[in-house]
Tab-separated table of C-alpha atoms and ligand atoms in Angstrom:
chain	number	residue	atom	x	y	z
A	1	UNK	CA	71.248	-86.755	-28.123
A	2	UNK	CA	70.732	-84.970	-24.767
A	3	UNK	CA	71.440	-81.635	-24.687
A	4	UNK	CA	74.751	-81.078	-22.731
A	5	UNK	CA	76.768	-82.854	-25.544
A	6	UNK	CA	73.753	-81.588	-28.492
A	7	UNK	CA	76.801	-80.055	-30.723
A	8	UNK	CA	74.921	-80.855	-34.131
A	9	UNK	CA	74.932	-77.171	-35.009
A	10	UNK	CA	78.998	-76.737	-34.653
A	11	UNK	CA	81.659	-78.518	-37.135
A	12	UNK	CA	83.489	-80.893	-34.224
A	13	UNK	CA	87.472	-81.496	-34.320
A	14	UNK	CA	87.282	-85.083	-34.162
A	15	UNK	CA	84.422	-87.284	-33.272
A	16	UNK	CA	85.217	-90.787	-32.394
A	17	UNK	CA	82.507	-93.700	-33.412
A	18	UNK	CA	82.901	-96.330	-30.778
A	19	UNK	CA	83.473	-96.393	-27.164
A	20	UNK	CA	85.635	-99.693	-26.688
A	21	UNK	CA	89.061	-99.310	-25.289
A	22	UNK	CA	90.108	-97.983	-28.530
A	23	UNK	CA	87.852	-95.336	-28.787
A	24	UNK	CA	88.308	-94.223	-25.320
A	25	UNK	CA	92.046	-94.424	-25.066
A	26	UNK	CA	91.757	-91.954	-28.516
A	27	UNK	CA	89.099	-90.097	-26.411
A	28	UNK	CA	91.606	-89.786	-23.703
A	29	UNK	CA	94.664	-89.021	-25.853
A	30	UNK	CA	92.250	-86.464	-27.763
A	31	UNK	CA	90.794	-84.672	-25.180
A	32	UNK	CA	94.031	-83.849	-23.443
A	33	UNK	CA	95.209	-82.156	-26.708
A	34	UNK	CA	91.904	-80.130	-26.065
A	35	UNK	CA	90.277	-81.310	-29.037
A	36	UNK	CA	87.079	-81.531	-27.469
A	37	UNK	CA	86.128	-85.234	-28.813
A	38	UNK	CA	82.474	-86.466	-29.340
A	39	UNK	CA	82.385	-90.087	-29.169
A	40	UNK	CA	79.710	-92.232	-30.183
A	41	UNK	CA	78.740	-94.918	-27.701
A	42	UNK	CA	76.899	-97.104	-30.260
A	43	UNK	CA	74.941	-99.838	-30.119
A	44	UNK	CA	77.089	-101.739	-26.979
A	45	UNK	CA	78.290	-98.856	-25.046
A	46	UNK	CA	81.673	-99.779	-23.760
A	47	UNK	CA	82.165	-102.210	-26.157
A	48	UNK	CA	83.359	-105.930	-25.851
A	49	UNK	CA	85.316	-105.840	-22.689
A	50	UNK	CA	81.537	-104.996	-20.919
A	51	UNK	CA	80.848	-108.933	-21.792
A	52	UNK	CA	83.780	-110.056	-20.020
A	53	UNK	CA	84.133	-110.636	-15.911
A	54	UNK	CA	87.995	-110.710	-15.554
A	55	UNK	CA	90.389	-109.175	-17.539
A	56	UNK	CA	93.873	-110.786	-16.652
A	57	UNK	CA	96.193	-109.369	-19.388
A	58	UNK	CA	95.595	-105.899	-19.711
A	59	UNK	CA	98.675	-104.136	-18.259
A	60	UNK	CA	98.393	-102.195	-15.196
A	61	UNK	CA	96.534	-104.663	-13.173
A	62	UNK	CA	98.364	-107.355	-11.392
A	63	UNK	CA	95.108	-108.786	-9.730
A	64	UNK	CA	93.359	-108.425	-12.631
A	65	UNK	CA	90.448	-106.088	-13.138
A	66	UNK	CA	86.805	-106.340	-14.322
A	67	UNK	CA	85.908	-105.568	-18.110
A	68	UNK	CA	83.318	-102.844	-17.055
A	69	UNK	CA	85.278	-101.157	-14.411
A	70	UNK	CA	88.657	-101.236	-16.923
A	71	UNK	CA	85.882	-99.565	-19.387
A	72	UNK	CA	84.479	-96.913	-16.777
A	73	UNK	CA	87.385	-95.917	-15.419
A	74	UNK	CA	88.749	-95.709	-19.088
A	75	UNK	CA	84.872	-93.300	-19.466
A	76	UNK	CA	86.261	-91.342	-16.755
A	77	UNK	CA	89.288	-90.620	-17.374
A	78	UNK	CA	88.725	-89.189	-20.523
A	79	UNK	CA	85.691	-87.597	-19.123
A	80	UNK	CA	88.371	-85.470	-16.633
A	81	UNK	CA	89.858	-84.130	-19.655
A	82	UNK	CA	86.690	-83.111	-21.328
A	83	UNK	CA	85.591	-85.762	-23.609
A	84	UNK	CA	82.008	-86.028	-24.349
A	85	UNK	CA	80.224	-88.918	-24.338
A	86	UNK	CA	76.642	-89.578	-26.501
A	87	UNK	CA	74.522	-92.883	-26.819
A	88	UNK	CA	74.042	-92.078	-30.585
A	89	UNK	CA	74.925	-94.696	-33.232
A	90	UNK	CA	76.119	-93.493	-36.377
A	91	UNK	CA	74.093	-94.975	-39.169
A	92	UNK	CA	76.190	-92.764	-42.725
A	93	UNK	CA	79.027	-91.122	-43.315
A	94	UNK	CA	79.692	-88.407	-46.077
A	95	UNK	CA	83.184	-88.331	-46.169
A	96	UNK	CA	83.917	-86.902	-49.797
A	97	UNK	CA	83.453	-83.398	-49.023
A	98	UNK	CA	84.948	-81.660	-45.938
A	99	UNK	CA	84.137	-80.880	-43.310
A	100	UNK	CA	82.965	-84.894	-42.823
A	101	UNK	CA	79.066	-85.108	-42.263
A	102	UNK	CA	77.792	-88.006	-39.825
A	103	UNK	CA	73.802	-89.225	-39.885
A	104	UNK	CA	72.778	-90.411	-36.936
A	105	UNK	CA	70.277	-93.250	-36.446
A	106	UNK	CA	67.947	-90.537	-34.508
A	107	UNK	CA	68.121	-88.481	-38.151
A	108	UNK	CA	70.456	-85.819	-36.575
A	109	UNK	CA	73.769	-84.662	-38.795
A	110	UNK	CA	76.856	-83.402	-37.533
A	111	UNK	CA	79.588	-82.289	-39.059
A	112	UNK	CA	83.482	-82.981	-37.500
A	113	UNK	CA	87.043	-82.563	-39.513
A	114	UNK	CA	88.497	-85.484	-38.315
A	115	UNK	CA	86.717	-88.880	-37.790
A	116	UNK	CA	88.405	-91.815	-35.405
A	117	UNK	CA	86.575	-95.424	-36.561
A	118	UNK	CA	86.612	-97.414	-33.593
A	119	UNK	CA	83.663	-99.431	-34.055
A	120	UNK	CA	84.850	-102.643	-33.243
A	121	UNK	CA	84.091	-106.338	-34.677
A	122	UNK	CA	82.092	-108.375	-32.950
A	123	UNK	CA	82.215	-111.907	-32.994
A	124	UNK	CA	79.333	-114.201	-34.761
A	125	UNK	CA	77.669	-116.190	-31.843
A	126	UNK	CA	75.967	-119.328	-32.611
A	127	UNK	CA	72.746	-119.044	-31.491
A	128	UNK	CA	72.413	-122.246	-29.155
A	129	UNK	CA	70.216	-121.762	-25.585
A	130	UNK	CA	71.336	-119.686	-22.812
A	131	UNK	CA	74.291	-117.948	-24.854
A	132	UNK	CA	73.101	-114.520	-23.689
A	133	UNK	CA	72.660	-115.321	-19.747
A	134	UNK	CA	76.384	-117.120	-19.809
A	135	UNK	CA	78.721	-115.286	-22.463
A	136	UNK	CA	81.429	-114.124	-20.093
A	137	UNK	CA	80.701	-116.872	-17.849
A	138	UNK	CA	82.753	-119.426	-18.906
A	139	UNK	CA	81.213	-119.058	-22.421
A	140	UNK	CA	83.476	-116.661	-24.215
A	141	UNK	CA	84.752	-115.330	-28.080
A	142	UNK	CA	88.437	-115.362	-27.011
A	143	UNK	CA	90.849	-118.137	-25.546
A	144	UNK	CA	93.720	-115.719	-25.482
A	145	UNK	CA	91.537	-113.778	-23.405
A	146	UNK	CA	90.032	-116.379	-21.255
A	147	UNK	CA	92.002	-119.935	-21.457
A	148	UNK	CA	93.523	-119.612	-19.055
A	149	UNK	CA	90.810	-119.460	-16.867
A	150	UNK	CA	90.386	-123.281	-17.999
A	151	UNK	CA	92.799	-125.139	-16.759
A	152	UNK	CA	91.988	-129.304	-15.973
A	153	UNK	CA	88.687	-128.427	-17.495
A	154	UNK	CA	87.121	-130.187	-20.970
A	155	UNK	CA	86.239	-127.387	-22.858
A	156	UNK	CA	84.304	-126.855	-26.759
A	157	UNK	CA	85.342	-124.850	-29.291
A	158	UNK	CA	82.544	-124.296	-32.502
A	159	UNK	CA	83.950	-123.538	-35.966
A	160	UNK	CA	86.107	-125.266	-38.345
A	161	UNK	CA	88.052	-122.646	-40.085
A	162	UNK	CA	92.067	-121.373	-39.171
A	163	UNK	CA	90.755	-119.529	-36.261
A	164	UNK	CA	88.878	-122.629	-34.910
A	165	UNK	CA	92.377	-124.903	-34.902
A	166	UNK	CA	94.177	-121.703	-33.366
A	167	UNK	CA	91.636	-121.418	-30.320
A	168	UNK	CA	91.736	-125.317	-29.590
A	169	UNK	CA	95.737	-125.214	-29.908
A	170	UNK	CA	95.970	-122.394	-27.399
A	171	UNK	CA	93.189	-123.535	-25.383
A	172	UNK	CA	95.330	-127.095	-25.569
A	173	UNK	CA	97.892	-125.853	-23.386
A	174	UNK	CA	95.559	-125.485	-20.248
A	175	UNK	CA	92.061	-127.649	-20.931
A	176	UNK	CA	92.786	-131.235	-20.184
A	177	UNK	CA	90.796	-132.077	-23.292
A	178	UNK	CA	89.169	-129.930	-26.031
A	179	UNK	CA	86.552	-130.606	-28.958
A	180	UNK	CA	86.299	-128.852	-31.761
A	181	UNK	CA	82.452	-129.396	-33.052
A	182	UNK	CA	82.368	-128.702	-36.235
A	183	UNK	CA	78.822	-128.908	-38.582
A	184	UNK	CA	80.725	-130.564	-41.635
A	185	UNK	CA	82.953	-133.824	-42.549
A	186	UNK	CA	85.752	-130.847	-43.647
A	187	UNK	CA	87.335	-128.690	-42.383
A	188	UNK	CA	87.506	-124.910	-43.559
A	189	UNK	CA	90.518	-124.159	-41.945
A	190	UNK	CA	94.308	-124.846	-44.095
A	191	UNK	CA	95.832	-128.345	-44.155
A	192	UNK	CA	98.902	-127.177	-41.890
A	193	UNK	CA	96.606	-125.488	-38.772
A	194	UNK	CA	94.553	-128.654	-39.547
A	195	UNK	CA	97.358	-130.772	-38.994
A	196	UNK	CA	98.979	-128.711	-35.637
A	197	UNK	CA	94.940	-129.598	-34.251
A	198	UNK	CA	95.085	-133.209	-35.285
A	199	UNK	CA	98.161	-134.032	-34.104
A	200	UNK	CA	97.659	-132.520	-30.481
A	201	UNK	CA	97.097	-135.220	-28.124
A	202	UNK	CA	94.571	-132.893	-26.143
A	203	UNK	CA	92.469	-132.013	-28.756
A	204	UNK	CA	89.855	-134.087	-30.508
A	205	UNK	CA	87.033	-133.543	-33.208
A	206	UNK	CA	83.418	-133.985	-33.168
A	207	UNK	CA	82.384	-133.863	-36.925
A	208	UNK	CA	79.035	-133.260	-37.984
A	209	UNK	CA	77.767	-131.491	-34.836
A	210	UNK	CA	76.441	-128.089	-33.788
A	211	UNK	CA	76.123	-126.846	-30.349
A	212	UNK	CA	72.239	-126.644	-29.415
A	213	UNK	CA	72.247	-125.397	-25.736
A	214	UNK	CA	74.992	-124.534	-22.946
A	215	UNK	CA	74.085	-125.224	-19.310
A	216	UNK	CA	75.317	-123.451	-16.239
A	217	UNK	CA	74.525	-120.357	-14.554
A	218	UNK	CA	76.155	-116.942	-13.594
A	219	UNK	CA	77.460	-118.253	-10.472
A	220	UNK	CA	79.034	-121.670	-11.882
A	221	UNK	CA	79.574	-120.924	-14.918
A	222	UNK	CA	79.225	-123.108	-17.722
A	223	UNK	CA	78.789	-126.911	-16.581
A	224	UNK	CA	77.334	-128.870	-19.849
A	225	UNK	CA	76.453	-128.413	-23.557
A	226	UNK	CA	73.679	-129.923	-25.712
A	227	UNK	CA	75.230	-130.861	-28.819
A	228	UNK	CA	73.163	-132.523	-32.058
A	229	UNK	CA	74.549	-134.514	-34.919
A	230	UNK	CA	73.495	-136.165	-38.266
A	231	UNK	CA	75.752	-138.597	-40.198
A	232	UNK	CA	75.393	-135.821	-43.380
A	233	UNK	CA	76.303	-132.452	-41.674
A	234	UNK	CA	74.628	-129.149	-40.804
A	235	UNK	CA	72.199	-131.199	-38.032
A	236	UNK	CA	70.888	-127.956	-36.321
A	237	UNK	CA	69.348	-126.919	-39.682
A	238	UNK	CA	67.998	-130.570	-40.296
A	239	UNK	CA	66.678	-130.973	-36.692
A	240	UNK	CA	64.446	-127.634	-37.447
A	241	UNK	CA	62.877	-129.359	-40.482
A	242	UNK	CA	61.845	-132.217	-38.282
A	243	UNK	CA	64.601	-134.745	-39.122
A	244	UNK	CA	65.745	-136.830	-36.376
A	245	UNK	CA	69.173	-136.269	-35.152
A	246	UNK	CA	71.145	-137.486	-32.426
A	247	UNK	CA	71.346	-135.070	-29.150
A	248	UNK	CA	73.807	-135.705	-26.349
A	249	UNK	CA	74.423	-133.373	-23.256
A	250	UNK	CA	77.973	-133.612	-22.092
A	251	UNK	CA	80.243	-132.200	-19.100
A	252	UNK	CA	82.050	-129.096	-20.087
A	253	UNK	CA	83.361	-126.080	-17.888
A	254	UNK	CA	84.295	-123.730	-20.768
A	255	UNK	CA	82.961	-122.961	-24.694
A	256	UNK	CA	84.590	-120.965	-27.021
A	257	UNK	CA	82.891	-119.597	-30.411
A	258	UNK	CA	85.300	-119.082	-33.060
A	259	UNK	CA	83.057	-118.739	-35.789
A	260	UNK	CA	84.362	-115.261	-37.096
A	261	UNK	CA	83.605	-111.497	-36.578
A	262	UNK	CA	82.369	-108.943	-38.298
A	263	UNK	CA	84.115	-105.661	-38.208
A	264	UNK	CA	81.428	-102.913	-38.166
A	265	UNK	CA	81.712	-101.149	-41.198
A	266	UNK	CA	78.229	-100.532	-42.624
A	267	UNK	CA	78.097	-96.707	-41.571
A	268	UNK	CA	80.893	-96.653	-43.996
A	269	UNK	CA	79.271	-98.183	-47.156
A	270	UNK	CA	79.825	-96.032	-50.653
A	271	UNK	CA	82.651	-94.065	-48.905
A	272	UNK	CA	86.313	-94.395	-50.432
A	273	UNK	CA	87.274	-95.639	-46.747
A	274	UNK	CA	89.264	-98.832	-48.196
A	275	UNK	CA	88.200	-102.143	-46.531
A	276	UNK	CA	89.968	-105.709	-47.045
A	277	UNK	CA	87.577	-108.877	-48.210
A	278	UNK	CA	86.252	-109.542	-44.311
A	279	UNK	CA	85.079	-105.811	-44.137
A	280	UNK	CA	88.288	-104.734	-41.879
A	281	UNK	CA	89.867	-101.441	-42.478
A	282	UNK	CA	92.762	-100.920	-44.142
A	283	UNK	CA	95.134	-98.385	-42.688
A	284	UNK	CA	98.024	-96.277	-44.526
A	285	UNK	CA	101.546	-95.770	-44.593
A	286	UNK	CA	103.260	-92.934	-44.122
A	287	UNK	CA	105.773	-91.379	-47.330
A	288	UNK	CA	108.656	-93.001	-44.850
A	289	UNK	CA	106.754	-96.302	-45.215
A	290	UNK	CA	105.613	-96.414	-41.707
A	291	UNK	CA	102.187	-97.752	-40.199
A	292	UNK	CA	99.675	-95.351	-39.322
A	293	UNK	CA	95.992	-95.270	-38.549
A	294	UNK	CA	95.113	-93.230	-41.719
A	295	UNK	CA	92.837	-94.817	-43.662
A	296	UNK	CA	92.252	-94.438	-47.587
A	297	UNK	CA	90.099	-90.706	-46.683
A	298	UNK	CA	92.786	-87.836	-45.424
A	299	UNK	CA	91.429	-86.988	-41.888
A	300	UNK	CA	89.673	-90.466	-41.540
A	301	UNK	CA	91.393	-92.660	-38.484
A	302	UNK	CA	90.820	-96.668	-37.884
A	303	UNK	CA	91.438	-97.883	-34.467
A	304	UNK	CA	91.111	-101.016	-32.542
A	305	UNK	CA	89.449	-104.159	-34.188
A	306	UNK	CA	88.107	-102.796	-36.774
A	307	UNK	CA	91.166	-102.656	-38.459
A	308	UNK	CA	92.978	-105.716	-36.720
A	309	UNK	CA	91.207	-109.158	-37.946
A	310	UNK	CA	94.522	-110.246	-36.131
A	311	UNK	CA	95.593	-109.451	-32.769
A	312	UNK	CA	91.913	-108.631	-31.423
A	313	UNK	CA	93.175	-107.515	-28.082
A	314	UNK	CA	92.221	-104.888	-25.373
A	315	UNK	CA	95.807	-103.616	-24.967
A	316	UNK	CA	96.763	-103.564	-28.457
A	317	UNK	CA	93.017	-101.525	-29.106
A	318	UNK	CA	94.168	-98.923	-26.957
A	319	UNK	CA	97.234	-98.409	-28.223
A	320	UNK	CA	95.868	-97.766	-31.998
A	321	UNK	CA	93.663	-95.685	-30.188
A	322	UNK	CA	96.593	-93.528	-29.023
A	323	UNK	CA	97.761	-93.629	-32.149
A	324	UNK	CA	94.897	-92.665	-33.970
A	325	UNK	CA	93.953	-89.576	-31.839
A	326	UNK	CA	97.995	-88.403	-32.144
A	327	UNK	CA	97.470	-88.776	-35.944
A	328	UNK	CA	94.104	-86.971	-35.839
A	329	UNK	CA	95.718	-84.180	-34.517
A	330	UNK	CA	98.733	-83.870	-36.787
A	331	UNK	CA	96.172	-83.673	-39.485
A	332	UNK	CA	94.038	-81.145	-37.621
A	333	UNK	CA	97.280	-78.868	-37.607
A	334	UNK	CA	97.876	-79.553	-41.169
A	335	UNK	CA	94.390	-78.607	-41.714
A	336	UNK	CA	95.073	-75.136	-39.851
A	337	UNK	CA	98.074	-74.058	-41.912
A	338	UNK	CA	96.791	-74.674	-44.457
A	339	UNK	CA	93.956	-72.688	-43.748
A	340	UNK	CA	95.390	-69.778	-42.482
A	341	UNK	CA	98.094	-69.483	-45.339
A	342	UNK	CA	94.761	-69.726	-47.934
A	343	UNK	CA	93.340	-66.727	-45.800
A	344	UNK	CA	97.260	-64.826	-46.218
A	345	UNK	CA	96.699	-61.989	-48.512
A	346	UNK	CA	98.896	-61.649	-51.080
A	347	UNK	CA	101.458	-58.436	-51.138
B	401	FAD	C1	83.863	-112.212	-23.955
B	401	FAD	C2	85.103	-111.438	-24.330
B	401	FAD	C3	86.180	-111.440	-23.468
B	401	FAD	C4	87.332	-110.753	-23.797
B	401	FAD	N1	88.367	-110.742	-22.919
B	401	FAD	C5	89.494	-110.066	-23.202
B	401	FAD	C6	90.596	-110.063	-22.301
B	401	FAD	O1	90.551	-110.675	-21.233
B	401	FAD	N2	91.721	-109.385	-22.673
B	401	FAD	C7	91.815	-108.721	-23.873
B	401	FAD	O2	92.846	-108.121	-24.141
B	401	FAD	N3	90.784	-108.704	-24.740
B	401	FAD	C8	89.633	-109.367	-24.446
B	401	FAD	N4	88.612	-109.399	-25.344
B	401	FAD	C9	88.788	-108.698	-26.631
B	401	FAD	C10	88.557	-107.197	-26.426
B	401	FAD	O3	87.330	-107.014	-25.789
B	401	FAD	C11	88.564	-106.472	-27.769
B	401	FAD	O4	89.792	-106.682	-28.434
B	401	FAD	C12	88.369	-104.961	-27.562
B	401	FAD	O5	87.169	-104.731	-26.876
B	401	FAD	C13	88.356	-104.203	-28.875
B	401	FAD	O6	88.095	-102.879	-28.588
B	401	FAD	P1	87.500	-101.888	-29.683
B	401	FAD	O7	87.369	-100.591	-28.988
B	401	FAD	O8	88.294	-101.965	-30.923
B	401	FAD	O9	86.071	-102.470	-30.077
B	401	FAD	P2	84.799	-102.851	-29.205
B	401	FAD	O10	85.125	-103.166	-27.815
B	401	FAD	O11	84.099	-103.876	-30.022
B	401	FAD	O12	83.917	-101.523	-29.204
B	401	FAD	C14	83.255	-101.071	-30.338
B	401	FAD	C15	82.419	-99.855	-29.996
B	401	FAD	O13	81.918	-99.296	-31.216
B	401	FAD	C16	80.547	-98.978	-31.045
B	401	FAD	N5	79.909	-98.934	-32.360
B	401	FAD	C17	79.817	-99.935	-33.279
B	401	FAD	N6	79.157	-99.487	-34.384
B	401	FAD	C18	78.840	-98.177	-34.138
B	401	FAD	C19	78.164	-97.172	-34.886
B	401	FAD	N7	77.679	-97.404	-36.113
B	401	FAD	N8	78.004	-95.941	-34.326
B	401	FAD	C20	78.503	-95.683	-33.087
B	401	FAD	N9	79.181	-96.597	-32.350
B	401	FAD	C21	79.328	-97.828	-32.863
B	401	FAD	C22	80.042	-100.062	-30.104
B	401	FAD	O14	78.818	-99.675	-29.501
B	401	FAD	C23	81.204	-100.146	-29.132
B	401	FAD	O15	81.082	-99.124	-28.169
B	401	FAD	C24	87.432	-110.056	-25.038
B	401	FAD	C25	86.344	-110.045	-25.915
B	401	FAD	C26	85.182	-110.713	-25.563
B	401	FAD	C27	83.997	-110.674	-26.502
């Protein structure tokens, strides 16, 4: 931690794990109730958007805007208000006794009363060649986000499961032909999103394939994909044991991975924070029954995709992070009453 944000000696108001849109929109919210937030930059500072060129749906921006400058001008903003930022990556969380106490990967603790979890989920990539060089080049982990970008294009989607038919269907609408490759005979996903797929004249199936390398550059994105198959599934597997499977490079200007995320959650292991089957958080309701960001731990916040296995979106990450920072505070100011009316002496 360098030393203009080294606050490991003082209990913090809130610090905020994660510096995606959700963490910095709860940064910004935060810091302009002059809570002074520390937020965590993590492991991919700036979070998911940084692996994306354009950004066409965020609101605000009618030409569009790039997914790092959305992200640093989301850094400075909250940065004008005071917000502090730290490349530390929190690896534990005591959360049982108050105030909270945060380990840091470095070794260093710090101690905050109100914790904001907006460490993301990122989605599983596959592994083939050239993934790294060309994911946000026409290689992406979201068709909302980028289909459109595809239009009269033959694009790939990998996976089999509900969230593999629901890519190709919206992807459907602009690709003039897309493939789902799937490793299997079967199909993971239910019979009625299997269905929608099959009965879409655009899309079609390549079954017992995996996606071995994708071809293109920076500057033309992607142009081709090596794909392998074996008449009894799971060739990529098979072809690294030395059995001979079929390989075939074919014309493609888009791929889309929809093999799942994983929310990240570990930091949070053997706390009472309350997480669904996937690992996502699970948030509260208020006594009126309405949503809010609390999770399971009073003073303990979930923002952005970490708690959203559904909507997965820039805009809607910022706005939990809005909320969470607004419900941070109400609890801070709990906190302080109650405080001060323990420290009322008695007449
Ligand atoms: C290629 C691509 C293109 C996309 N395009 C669009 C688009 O056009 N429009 C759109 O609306 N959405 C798009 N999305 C989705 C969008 O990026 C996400 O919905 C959004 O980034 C979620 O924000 P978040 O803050 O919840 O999480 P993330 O952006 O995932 O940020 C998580 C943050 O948490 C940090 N972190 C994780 N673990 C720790 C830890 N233990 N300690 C400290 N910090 C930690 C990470 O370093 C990171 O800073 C795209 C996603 C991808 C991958």
């Amino acid at each position: 931690m360098n030393k203009e944000t080294d606050t490991t000696a003082d209990v913090r108001n809130v610090v905020i794990v994660g510096s995606g849109v959700a963490g910095l929109s709860a940064a910004v919210y935060a810091a302009r109730a002059d809570l002074e937030p520390l937020v965590f930059e993590g492991p991919e500072p700036g979070g998911q958007l940084t692996l994306t060129t354009d950004v066409e749906n965020y609101l605000g921006f009618p030409e569009g805007v790039g997914g790092m400058e959305l992200i640093q001008n989301g850094k400075d903003q909250a940065e004008r208000f005071s917000a502090k930022f730290t490349h530390g990556t929190v690896e534990n969380a005591t959360l049982a006794e108050r105030p909270f106490e945060l380990e840091l990967s470095n070794g260093d603790t710090l101690q905050t009363r109100a914790l904001i979890v907006a460490s993301g989920a990122s989605a599983r990539w596959v592994g083939a060649e050239n993934e790294d060089e060309l994911m946000g080049y026409g290689l992406s982990t979201c068709a909302t986000c980028d289909g459109a970008f595809h239009r009269g294009d033959d694009v790939l989607v990998i996976g089999g499961g509900d969230s593999a038919m629901e890519e190709a269907l919206f992807l459907a609408k602009f690709a003039d032909n897309v493939t789902i490759v799937h490793r299997r005979e079967e199909l993971r996903a239910s019979e009625i999103m299997a269905d929608r797929a099959r009965d879409n004249e655009t899309i079609e199936f390549r079954w017992n394939t995996e996606l071995e390398a994708i071809h293109g550059s920076q500057e033309e994105g992607v142009t081709s994909a090596t794909l392998v198959s074996h008449p009894d599934g799971y060739p990529a597997e098979k072809a690294a044991t030395g059995v001979d499977v079929d390989r075939e490079t074919v014309d493609v200007g888009g791929v889309f991975y929809a093999i799942g995320h994983t929310p990240n959650t570990e930091f949070l292991e053997g706390t009472a924070v309350d997480r669904d089957e996937s690992g996502y958080l699970r948030t509260r309701t208020d006594d009126a029954g309405r949503a809010t960001t609390e999770t399971a731990v009073e003073g303990v916040f979930a923002a952005g995709d970490v708690a959203d296995p559904h909507y997965q979106q820039a805009v809607t990450a910022a706005g939990t992070g809005s909320m969470a920072a607004l419900d941070a505070e109400a609890h801070l100011e709990t906190l302080e009453r109650t405080e001060e009316a323990a420290f009322e002496i008695p007449l």
